[in-house]
Coordinates of C-alpha atoms in Angstrom, one line a residue:
M227 CA 11.5 37.6 4.4
A228 CA 12.9 33.9 4.7
N229 CA 10.6 31.1 3.6
V230 CA 9.0 29.3 6.7
N231 CA 8.4 25.5 6.7
T232 CA 4.8 25.6 6.9
T233 CA 4.3 21.9 8.3
E234 CA 6.6 22.6 11.6
C235 CA 5.8 25.3 14.5
I236 CA 8.2 28.2 14.2
I237 CA 8.8 28.3 18.1
C238 CA 9.6 24.4 18.7
F239 CA 10.0 23.4 15.2
N240 CA 8.3 20.0 15.6
E241 CA 5.8 19.1 13.1
Y242 CA 2.0 19.7 13.6
D243 CA 0.0 17.1 14.5
F244 CA -3.7 16.1 15.4
E245 CA -2.9 15.9 19.3
S246 CA -0.9 18.4 21.0
R247 CA 0.6 20.3 18.2
K248 CA -2.5 21.3 16.1
P249 CA -1.4 24.4 14.2
C250 CA -2.9 27.8 15.3
I251 CA -3.1 30.4 12.9
G252 CA -2.8 34.0 13.8
T253 CA -4.3 37.3 12.1
C254 CA -1.1 37.7 10.7
G255 CA -0.9 34.6 8.7
H256 CA 1.8 33.0 10.7
S257 CA 1.2 29.6 12.5
I258 CA 2.4 28.0 15.6
C259 CA 1.5 24.9 17.3
E260 CA -1.2 24.7 20.2
G261 CA 1.2 23.8 22.6
C262 CA 3.4 26.7 22.3
K263 CA 0.6 29.0 22.0
H264 CA -0.8 28.0 25.5
Q265 CA 2.8 28.7 26.7
M266 CA 3.2 32.3 25.3
V267 CA 3.1 35.3 27.8
T268 CA 2.0 37.4 25.1
S269 CA -0.3 37.1 22.1
K270 CA 2.0 39.0 20.0
C271 CA 3.3 37.1 16.8
P272 CA 6.9 35.6 17.3
Q273 CA 7.5 35.6 13.4
C274 CA 6.5 39.2 12.4
N275 CA 6.0 40.9 16.0
R276 CA 2.3 41.9 14.9
E277 CA 0.4 42.5 18.5
E278 CA -2.3 40.5 19.2
A279 CA -1.9 38.0 16.3
F280 CA -2.7 35.3 18.7
A281 CA -5.1 36.8 21.0
I282 CA -7.8 34.2 19.8
T283 CA -7.1 30.5 19.6
T284 CA -8.0 29.6 15.8
I285 CA -6.8 26.1 14.8
N286 CA -5.8 25.7 11.1
Y287 CA -7.6 22.3 9.9
Q288 CA -6.7 23.2 6.4
V289 CA -2.9 22.4 7.3
L290 CA -3.6 19.2 8.7
E291 CA -6.0 17.9 6.0
L292 CA -3.2 18.8 3.3
M293 CA -0.2 17.2 5.8
K294 CA -2.5 14.1 6.0
Q295 CA -3.0 14.1 2.3
L296 CA 0.5 14.7 1.5
K297 CA 1.8 11.8 3.9
S298 CA -0.9 9.2 2.5
M299 CA 0.7 9.8 -0.9
Q300 CA 4.2 9.5 0.2
E301 CA 3.6 6.2 2.2
A302 CA 1.5 5.1 -1.0
G303 CA 5.2 5.0 -2.7
G304 CA 5.5 8.3 -3.6
S305 CA 2.5 9.1 -5.5
S306 CA 3.1 11.3 -9.0
S307 CA 2.5 14.5 -9.2
A308 CA 0.5 13.6 -12.3
Q309 CA -1.7 11.7 -9.8
L310 CA -2.1 14.8 -7.5
F311 CA -3.1 16.9 -10.8
S312 CA -5.7 14.3 -11.9
E313 CA -7.6 13.8 -8.5
D314 CA -7.0 17.2 -7.3
L315 CA -6.8 20.0 -9.7
S316 CA -10.3 19.7 -10.2
R317 CA -11.0 21.0 -6.8
L318 CA -8.1 23.1 -6.3
D319 CA -10.2 26.2 -5.1
E320 CA -12.1 24.1 -2.8
G321 CA -11.3 23.9 1.0
T322 CA -11.2 25.7 4.2
C323 CA -10.2 29.2 4.7
S324 CA -7.0 29.6 6.6
E325 CA -8.3 32.5 8.8
C326 CA -11.9 31.9 9.4
T327 CA -11.9 28.2 8.8
L328 CA -15.2 28.6 7.4
R329 CA -15.3 26.1 3.8
S330 CA -15.2 27.8 0.7
R331 CA -15.4 26.8 -3.1
K332 CA -13.6 29.6 -4.3
L333 CA -10.5 29.8 -2.2
R334 CA -8.3 32.8 -3.0
L335 CA -4.6 33.8 -2.5
C336 CA -3.5 37.0 -1.3
I337 CA -0.9 37.8 -3.7
T338 CA 1.0 40.4 -1.3
C339 CA 1.4 38.1 1.5
A340 CA 1.8 35.0 -0.7
V341 CA 4.8 36.6 -2.6
R342 CA 6.3 37.8 0.7
V343 CA 6.6 34.3 2.1
G344 CA 7.8 32.8 -1.1
I345 CA 4.8 30.9 -2.2
L346 CA 4.0 32.8 -5.7
K347 CA 6.7 34.6 -7.6
F348 CA 6.4 36.9 -10.6
E349 CA 6.9 35.1 -14.0
E350 CA 8.7 37.8 -16.5
T351 CA 8.0 35.6 -19.6
G352 CA 4.0 35.6 -19.0
K353 CA 3.9 38.5 -17.0
K354 CA 1.9 37.2 -14.2
F355 CA 2.2 35.6 -10.9
V356 CA 2.6 31.8 -10.5
L357 CA 3.2 28.9 -8.2
N358 CA 6.8 29.1 -6.9
I359 CA 8.2 25.5 -7.3
E360 CA 11.1 24.7 -5.5
K361 CA 13.0 21.6 -4.8
D362 CA 10.5 20.0 -2.7
G363 CA 8.3 20.0 -5.9
V364 CA 4.7 20.6 -6.7
E365 CA 3.1 19.0 -3.9
V366 CA 4.9 20.7 -1.3
A367 CA 4.4 24.2 -3.1
L368 CA 0.4 23.2 -3.4
L369 CA 0.5 22.4 0.0
K370 CA 2.1 25.8 1.1
A371 CA -0.6 27.6 -1.1
K372 CA -3.6 26.0 0.1
E373 CA -2.4 26.5 3.7
I374 CA -2.8 30.5 3.5
A375 CA -5.8 30.5 1.1
I376 CA -8.6 32.6 2.1
C377 CA -12.4 33.1 1.6
G378 CA -13.8 36.0 -0.3
D379 CA -15.0 37.6 2.9
C380 CA -11.5 37.3 4.7
A381 CA -10.2 38.8 1.5
L382 CA -12.5 41.7 1.6
D383 CA -12.8 42.2 5.2
G384 CA -9.3 41.1 6.8
A385 CA -7.3 44.2 8.0
Q386 CA -4.1 42.4 7.2
H387 CA -5.2 42.1 3.5
E388 CA -6.4 45.7 3.3
G389 CA -5.1 47.3 -0.2
H390 CA -3.6 43.6 -1.4
K391 CA -4.5 42.4 -4.6
T392 CA -5.8 38.4 -4.6
M393 CA -6.2 35.9 -7.0
H394 CA -8.3 32.7 -7.5
L395 CA -6.6 29.5 -6.7
A396 CA -8.1 28.3 -9.7
V397 CA -6.0 30.7 -12.0
L398 CA -3.0 28.5 -11.1
R399 CA -4.9 25.2 -12.3
S400 CA -3.8 25.7 -16.0
D401 CA 0.1 26.6 -15.0
L402 CA 0.1 23.1 -12.8
E403 CA -1.3 21.2 -15.6
D404 CA 1.1 22.7 -18.2
Y405 CA 4.0 21.7 -15.4
T406 CA 2.8 17.9 -15.4
P407 CA 4.7 16.8 -18.3
T408 CA 7.8 18.8 -17.0
V409 CA 7.7 16.9 -13.6
I410 CA 7.5 13.5 -15.2
Q411 CA 10.2 14.2 -17.9
E412 CA 12.5 15.4 -14.8
K413 CA 11.8 12.0 -12.8
M414 CA 12.7 10.0 -16.3
N415 CA 15.7 12.2 -16.6
Q416 CA 16.7 11.3 -13.0
I417 CA 16.0 7.6 -13.4
Q418 CA 18.4 7.6 -16.3
I419 CA 21.0 9.5 -14.6
S420 CA 20.7 6.8 -11.5
G421 CA 20.5 3.9 -13.9
D422 CA 24.0 5.0 -15.7
A423 CA 25.4 5.2 -12.4
I424 CA 24.3 1.8 -11.2
F425 CA 25.6 0.4 -14.2
D426 CA 29.0 2.0 -14.0
E427 CA 29.3 1.0 -10.5
L428 CA 28.5 -2.5 -11.2
K429 CA 31.0 -2.8 -13.9
T430 CA 33.7 -1.6 -11.6
N431 CA 32.7 -3.8 -9.0
I432 CA 32.7 -6.8 -11.1
K433 CA 36.1 -5.9 -12.4
I434 CA 37.5 -5.6 -8.9
S435 CA 35.9 -8.8 -7.6
M436 CA 37.4 -10.4 -10.5
D437 CA 40.8 -8.9 -10.2
S438 CA 40.7 -10.0 -6.4
L439 CA 39.8 -13.4 -7.1
K440 CA 42.5 -13.8 -9.6
V441 CA 45.1 -12.8 -7.1
Y442 CA 43.7 -15.0 -4.4
F443 CA 43.8 -17.9 -7.0
E444 CA 47.4 -17.3 -7.8
Q445 CA 48.3 -17.8 -4.1
Y446 CA 48.2 -21.6 -4.7
S447 CA 51.5 -21.6 -5.7
L448 CA 52.8 -20.5 -2.1
L449 CA 50.8 -23.8 -0.6
P450 CA 52.1 -27.1 -0.4
A451 CA 50.3 -29.8 -2.5
T452 CA 48.3 -31.2 0.4
E453 CA 46.9 -27.8 0.8
R454 CA 46.1 -26.9 -2.9
K455 CA 43.0 -29.1 -3.3
I456 CA 41.2 -27.2 -0.6
H457 CA 42.5 -23.9 -2.2
F458 CA 41.2 -24.8 -5.5
N459 CA 37.7 -25.9 -4.1
N460 CA 37.5 -22.4 -2.1
I461 CA 38.1 -21.1 -5.6
E462 CA 35.4 -22.9 -7.5
A463 CA 32.7 -21.9 -4.5
S464 CA 34.0 -18.4 -5.1
I465 CA 33.5 -18.7 -8.6
E466 CA 30.0 -20.0 -8.1
R467 CA 29.0 -16.9 -5.7
I468 CA 30.0 -14.7 -8.5
N469 CA 27.9 -16.8 -10.8
D470 CA 24.8 -16.4 -8.5
S471 CA 25.3 -12.6 -8.2
L472 CA 25.6 -12.4 -12.2
S473 CA 22.1 -14.2 -12.4
L474 CA 20.4 -11.3 -10.4
A475 CA 22.0 -9.0 -12.9
R476 CA 20.7 -11.3 -15.9
D477 CA 17.1 -11.3 -14.2
A478 CA 17.4 -7.4 -14.3
V479 CA 18.3 -7.4 -17.6
K480 CA 15.3 -9.7 -18.5
R481 CA 13.0 -7.3 -16.5
F482 CA 13.9 -4.6 -18.7
E483 CA 13.5 -6.1 -21.7
M484 CA 10.0 -7.2 -20.8
L485 CA 9.3 -3.5 -19.8
N486 CA 10.7 -2.4 -23.2
N487 CA 8.4 -4.7 -25.1
E488 CA 5.5 -3.5 -22.8
F489 CA 6.3 0.4 -23.4
V490 CA 6.7 -0.1 -27.3
E491 CA 3.1 -2.1 -27.4
S492 CA 1.5 0.6 -25.2
T493 CA 2.8 3.1 -27.6
E494 CA 1.5 1.3 -30.4
V495 CA -1.8 1.3 -28.7
V496 CA -2.0 5.0 -28.1
N497 CA -1.1 5.7 -31.6
S498 CA -3.7 3.5 -33.1
N499 CA -6.6 4.3 -30.7
M500 CA -5.7 8.0 -29.6
K501 CA -6.5 6.8 -25.9
A502 CA -4.7 6.3 -23.0
V503 CA -3.8 2.5 -22.0
T504 CA -6.1 1.3 -19.6
K505 CA -4.1 -1.9 -18.3
A506 CA -4.5 -2.2 -14.5
S507 CA -1.5 -1.6 -12.3
T508 CA -1.0 -2.7 -8.7
A509 CA -0.1 0.3 -6.5
F510 CA 1.9 0.0 -3.4
A511 CA -0.5 -0.6 -0.6
N512 CA -0.6 2.5 1.7
M513 CA -0.3 2.4 5.4
D514 CA -4.4 2.5 6.1
P515 CA -5.8 0.3 8.5
V516 CA -6.4 -3.6 7.4
L517 CA -9.3 -5.6 8.2
V518 CA -8.5 -9.0 9.3
A519 CA -10.6 -12.1 9.9
D520 CA -9.4 -14.8 12.0
R521 CA -9.4 -18.1 10.0
K522 CA -9.3 -20.5 12.7
Q523 CA -11.2 -23.4 11.3
S524 CA -13.7 -24.0 13.8
T525 CA -17.4 -24.1 13.8
S526 CA -17.9 -23.7 17.8
E527 CA -16.0 -20.3 17.9
P528 CA -17.5 -17.5 16.1
L529 CA -15.4 -15.6 13.6
L530 CA -13.7 -12.6 14.8
I531 CA -13.2 -9.5 12.7
S532 CA -10.4 -6.9 13.6
V533 CA -8.7 -3.9 12.2
F534 CA -4.9 -3.8 12.4
N535 CA -3.2 -0.2 12.0
P536 CA 0.3 -0.1 10.6
K537 CA 0.7 3.3 11.4
N538 CA 0.9 2.6 15.2
D539 CA 0.5 -1.1 15.5
V540 CA -2.6 -1.0 17.2
W541 CA -5.2 -4.2 16.9
T542 CA -8.7 -3.5 17.4
P543 CA -11.5 -6.3 17.7
R544 CA -14.5 -5.2 15.8
G545 CA -16.7 -8.3 16.8
R546 CA -17.8 -11.6 15.6
I547 CA -20.0 -13.0 13.1
A548 CA -22.0 -15.5 14.6
N549 CA -22.9 -17.9 11.8
P550 CA -21.5 -21.0 12.4
K551 CA -18.5 -22.0 9.6
S552 CA -15.2 -23.6 9.0
N553 CA -12.8 -23.4 6.2
Y554 CA -14.2 -20.4 4.6
A555 CA -12.0 -18.0 2.4
V556 CA -11.3 -14.2 3.0
A557 CA -11.0 -11.3 0.7
S558 CA -10.6 -7.6 2.0
N559 CA -10.3 -4.2 0.5
K560 CA -9.7 -0.9 2.2
S561 CA -13.3 -0.8 4.0
Q562 CA -14.8 -4.2 3.6
I563 CA -14.1 -7.9 4.3
F564 CA -15.7 -10.8 2.6
I565 CA -16.1 -14.3 4.1
V566 CA -16.6 -16.6 1.4
G567 CA -18.1 -20.2 1.3
G568 CA -16.9 -22.8 4.1
M569 CA -18.5 -25.7 5.5
N570 CA -20.9 -26.6 8.5
N571 CA -22.5 -29.6 9.4
G572 CA -21.2 -31.6 6.3
S573 CA -22.5 -29.2 4.0
W574 CA -20.7 -27.1 1.4
L575 CA -21.8 -23.4 1.9
Q576 CA -22.7 -21.1 -0.7
N577 CA -23.0 -18.4 1.8
V578 CA -21.0 -14.9 1.4
E579 CA -21.2 -12.3 4.2
M580 CA -19.4 -8.7 4.2
Y581 CA -18.5 -6.6 7.2
D582 CA -18.2 -2.9 6.3
N583 CA -15.8 -1.3 8.7
N584 CA -16.8 2.5 7.7
K585 CA -20.4 1.8 8.2
D586 CA -20.2 -0.9 11.0
R587 CA -22.4 -3.1 9.0
R588 CA -22.7 -6.9 8.6
R589 CA -24.8 -7.9 5.6
E590 CA -25.3 -11.3 3.8
C591 CA -24.4 -10.9 0.1
K592 CA -25.8 -12.6 -2.6
K593 CA -24.8 -16.3 -2.5
L594 CA -22.2 -18.2 -4.8
K595 CA -23.4 -20.1 -7.7
R596 CA -21.8 -23.4 -6.3
G597 CA -20.9 -24.3 -2.4
R598 CA -17.5 -24.7 -1.9
T599 CA -15.2 -25.0 1.2
R600 CA -11.2 -24.5 1.3
T601 CA -11.6 -22.1 -1.4
S602 CA -9.4 -18.9 -2.4
A603 CA -10.4 -15.7 -2.9
G604 CA -8.8 -12.2 -3.9
F605 CA -9.5 -8.8 -5.1
H606 CA -8.6 -8.1 -8.8
N607 CA -9.5 -5.0 -10.7
N608 CA -12.2 -4.2 -7.9
K609 CA -13.8 -7.7 -8.2
I610 CA -13.3 -10.7 -6.0
Y611 CA -12.2 -13.8 -7.7
V612 CA -13.1 -17.0 -6.2
A613 CA -11.1 -20.0 -7.5
G614 CA -11.0 -23.7 -6.8
G615 CA -12.0 -25.4 -3.4
Y616 CA -13.8 -28.7 -2.4
D617 CA -17.3 -30.1 -2.8
S618 CA -16.5 -33.7 -2.3
T619 CA -14.3 -33.1 -5.2
Y620 CA -11.6 -31.0 -6.0
M621 CA -12.7 -28.1 -7.9
S622 CA -11.1 -25.8 -10.8
S623 CA -14.2 -23.7 -11.3
V624 CA -14.0 -19.7 -10.7
E625 CA -16.7 -17.3 -9.8
I626 CA -16.3 -13.2 -10.0
F627 CA -18.1 -11.2 -7.5
D628 CA -18.8 -7.5 -8.6
P629 CA -19.1 -5.6 -5.2
D630 CA -20.7 -2.5 -6.8
H631 CA -23.4 -4.5 -8.6
G632 CA -23.8 -7.3 -6.0
D633 CA -23.8 -10.2 -8.4
W634 CA -21.7 -13.3 -9.1
R635 CA -20.6 -14.6 -12.8
D636 CA -18.5 -17.6 -13.8
G637 CA -15.2 -16.9 -14.7
P638 CA -12.6 -19.1 -16.9
S639 CA -11.8 -22.0 -15.0
L640 CA -8.3 -23.3 -13.7
K641 CA -6.4 -25.3 -15.6
R642 CA -6.1 -27.6 -12.5
P643 CA -8.0 -28.2 -9.6
R644 CA -7.1 -27.1 -6.2
A645 CA -8.2 -26.2 -2.5
D646 CA -6.5 -24.2 0.1
G647 CA -4.4 -22.1 -2.6
V648 CA -4.0 -18.3 -2.9
V649 CA -5.5 -15.6 -5.1
V650 CA -3.2 -12.7 -5.5
S651 CA -3.0 -9.7 -7.9
C652 CA 0.4 -8.4 -8.6
N653 CA 1.7 -5.9 -11.3
G654 CA -1.9 -5.7 -12.6
E655 CA -2.2 -9.4 -13.3
L656 CA -4.1 -12.3 -11.6
F657 CA -2.1 -15.4 -10.4
V658 CA -3.1 -18.6 -8.5
L659 CA -0.4 -20.4 -6.7
G660 CA -0.3 -23.6 -4.5
G661 CA -2.9 -25.8 -2.8
F662 CA -3.7 -29.5 -3.0
N663 CA -5.5 -31.3 -5.9
G664 CA -6.4 -34.3 -4.2
K665 CA -3.4 -36.5 -4.9
E666 CA -0.4 -34.0 -4.1
Y667 CA 0.4 -30.1 -3.5
E668 CA -0.3 -28.2 -6.5
E669 CA 3.3 -27.3 -8.6
K670 CA 1.7 -25.1 -11.5
I671 CA 1.4 -21.5 -11.2
E672 CA -1.5 -19.9 -13.4
K673 CA -2.3 -16.5 -14.5
L674 CA -5.4 -14.8 -16.1
N675 CA -5.1 -14.1 -19.5
D676 CA -7.3 -11.0 -19.6
R677 CA -7.4 -10.6 -23.1
K678 CA -8.2 -14.3 -23.8
Q679 CA -10.4 -14.6 -20.4
Q680 CA -8.5 -17.8 -19.8
F681 CA -6.2 -19.2 -17.0
E682 CA -2.6 -20.2 -18.4
E683 CA 0.4 -22.2 -16.7
V684 CA 3.1 -19.8 -16.4
G685 CA 5.7 -21.3 -13.8
E686 CA 6.0 -23.9 -10.9
M687 CA 6.0 -23.6 -7.2
Q688 CA 9.4 -25.3 -7.1
G689 CA 8.1 -26.9 -3.5
S690 CA 4.3 -26.1 -3.3
R691 CA 2.2 -25.8 0.0
A692 CA -1.2 -25.1 1.1
G693 CA -3.0 -23.0 3.5
F694 CA -0.3 -20.2 3.3
A695 CA -0.5 -16.5 2.9
A696 CA 0.4 -14.2 0.0
C697 CA 0.8 -10.7 -0.9
A698 CA 2.4 -8.3 -3.8
F699 CA 5.4 -6.5 -2.6
R700 CA 7.8 -4.4 -4.9
G701 CA 6.6 -6.4 -7.9
R702 CA 7.1 -9.7 -6.3
I703 CA 4.8 -12.2 -4.8
Y704 CA 5.5 -13.1 -1.2
I705 CA 4.5 -16.6 0.1
A706 CA 4.6 -17.5 3.6
G707 CA 3.9 -20.3 6.1
G708 CA 1.0 -23.0 5.5
W709 CA 1.7 -26.3 5.0
S710 CA 3.7 -28.9 2.8
N711 CA 2.2 -32.1 4.5
S712 CA -0.4 -33.1 6.8
S713 CA 1.8 -33.0 9.9
N714 CA 3.7 -29.7 9.4
T715 CA 3.4 -26.0 9.7
L716 CA 5.8 -23.9 7.9
R717 CA 7.4 -20.6 8.6
S718 CA 9.5 -20.5 5.5
V719 CA 8.9 -17.2 2.9
R720 CA 9.7 -17.1 -0.4
S721 CA 9.3 -14.6 -3.2
Y722 CA 8.2 -15.1 -6.8
D723 CA 9.1 -12.6 -9.7
P724 CA 6.4 -12.7 -12.6
M725 CA 8.4 -11.0 -14.9
T726 CA 11.4 -13.5 -14.7
N727 CA 9.4 -16.6 -13.5
S728 CA 12.0 -16.7 -10.7
W729 CA 11.8 -17.8 -7.2
R730 CA 14.2 -16.7 -4.4
D731 CA 14.3 -17.5 -0.4
E732 CA 13.5 -15.0 1.9
P733 CA 14.1 -14.6 5.7
S734 CA 11.7 -17.1 7.7
L735 CA 9.0 -15.8 9.9
N736 CA 9.9 -16.3 13.6
K737 CA 6.7 -18.3 14.1
D738 CA 4.9 -21.5 12.1
R739 CA 1.7 -19.9 10.8
K740 CA -1.1 -21.0 8.5
Y741 CA -4.5 -19.5 7.7
F742 CA -3.2 -15.9 8.4
T743 CA -3.0 -12.4 6.6
L744 CA 0.1 -11.1 5.0
H745 CA -0.2 -7.5 4.3
A746 CA 2.1 -5.4 2.3
T747 CA 2.6 -1.7 2.7
N748 CA 4.9 0.1 0.3
K749 CA 8.2 -0.2 3.0
T750 CA 7.3 -3.5 4.4
I751 CA 5.2 -6.5 4.9
Y752 CA 3.0 -7.5 8.0
A753 CA 2.3 -11.3 9.2
I754 CA -0.9 -10.8 11.2
R755 CA -2.2 -13.4 13.7
G756 CA -3.4 -17.0 12.2
C757 CA -2.9 -20.2 13.5
A758 CA -0.1 -22.4 15.1
D759 CA 0.5 -26.1 14.3
S760 CA -2.0 -26.8 17.1
W761 CA -4.7 -24.5 15.7
S762 CA -4.4 -22.2 18.6
L763 CA -4.4 -18.5 17.4
I764 CA -1.5 -16.5 17.2
N765 CA -1.8 -13.1 18.7
E766 CA 1.6 -11.8 17.7
V767 CA 2.1 -9.7 14.6
E768 CA 5.7 -10.2 12.8
K769 CA 7.0 -7.1 10.6
F770 CA 9.6 -7.7 7.6
D771 CA 12.6 -5.7 7.8
P772 CA 13.9 -5.4 3.9
D773 CA 17.3 -3.7 4.9
G774 CA 17.9 -5.9 7.6
Q775 CA 16.4 -9.2 6.2
K776 CA 14.5 -10.2 8.8
W777 CA 11.2 -10.5 10.4
D778 CA 10.7 -8.6 13.9
I779 CA 7.8 -9.5 16.3
I780 CA 6.1 -6.2 17.1
K781 CA 4.5 -5.3 20.2
C782 CA 0.6 -5.2 18.9
T783 CA -1.2 -2.8 21.1
D784 CA -4.9 -4.2 22.0
S785 CA -7.0 -1.3 21.8
R786 CA -9.7 -2.8 24.0
N787 CA -9.8 -5.0 27.3
S788 CA -12.3 -7.5 26.0
L789 CA -13.5 -8.9 22.8
Q790 CA -16.9 -7.4 21.6
P791 CA -20.5 -9.5 21.1
A792 CA -21.4 -10.6 17.5
V793 CA -21.2 -8.5 15.0
G794 CA -24.8 -7.5 13.8
Q795 CA -26.4 -8.8 17.1
N796 CA -26.1 -6.8 20.0
E797 CA -25.5 -3.1 20.5
T798 CA -22.4 -2.5 22.6
E799 CA -20.7 0.6 24.2
S800 CA -18.9 1.3 21.1
H801 CA -21.1 -0.5 18.3
S802 CA -24.4 1.0 17.2
T803 CA -26.8 -1.6 16.0
I804 CA -25.6 -3.0 12.9
E805 CA -28.5 -3.5 10.0
D806 CA -28.4 -6.9 8.0
D807 CA -29.2 -6.1 4.5
I808 CA -30.0 -9.6 2.7
I809 CA -29.7 -9.8 -0.9
Q810 CA -31.4 -13.0 -2.3

């Protein structure tokens, strides 16, 4: 029997979803979407023709769960099979039975049915049945196996499995663990092949371009003397463009040299300590909703917390935090957003507030050790770093907050004081960029040396700014908007490569923005809300097109018709009363 794509309906060939195309599983084990199920004249399976196979509508939520998991891994930059194994193999035999839909901790596979649809195969060498891993990879093979997995009761009582042998899904665990090095080795081989092809193509194109330029240059003999100077100037400009292109290649060479040094160092660490290297790395952000706090710097307008969902471009206001303040910093992770410091009635605030989107709860966290306004905050290694700011003098002190324990500690101070800069984690390292130091816009870029626990100057902004947004995207730090003097608001975008310590200009935003959110997924960057030059709020969201090298203003749907009352104050139709946990 030919293999069936287990994520698509076998009638309409559309992928299953949580809306109108939920997968309905028949007693025969085949699935169709809910829409096609309701349009069927008979309950006979369209795949195997078993009578009454779809007499009862049974939604296969296991398929939807696994599809969601697989998509989230793909959106997160193609999570490796090794990551899948480390996180999920321990729970491989746990899940929902594909037939009775009850949850089981000891899922099984009907060997006969799994072989028939190509999920299992018999391995002659080991004389056992193993997962049939084809070109789609381990993730898809595992998805198919768990999709048809059944509980012990269905294995014993199901008529369609009478006389069939079954096996526990856990039996596959050792086979998959052994397969991990093979998968990684194959990926490395593919990278080597791709690298060789790119090198050959680069070498060929450099030669072709130079040959064409030489032919172009020789045309001067056809020109009168009055035209030759212009012609030579054009040749000089062309040579500069070739040099610019070669500089990108030189940057790539430098990046590979640095990567090689890192790999050699990591190898020495493993050999010496017999432990895996624990250096943190920055994974690509996925498409999960991102929490946003409007940073319009006004004590008269309560701060609005909202959620932007990149999957469907929906913006949802969650409510307002009523405590008056201005010039605060914001740091967020997947489910929590922290409002740090600020100013009110001439006082530099030590207050820290947190809103938890999952719990719909606001709480006051333990206060900063020092009140500060116009400070910068960001997550690094699951902790919040608050750097610089202003308290009648421009500050260089750093404080570190541990959300798990709820306490603050002093961190290593910056080399240079600054306010309105940014704190951003990129490639597993923490950087502080930009801002104003009281005299000028700060040019020095500082990086935290984790081993020495001190900040070091590693580069220059080459045109600094303050009040801008930043994020890490594809190994580079992107900065956008802000201001570079007291009377302008910028829309320009630049990116910094920490490995080569070099900058490049990027396409500009469509709108001037300051105090906004720059959020990266593995595929794009979003510029979310913020303030215009007049400090009026910007509702439009812009999306970066890396291939087209442009920013597009996207139509962002407001999921509600009106804004909600203050977070943590009044119960609304869509909010339960939020408790305030005050930590002294």
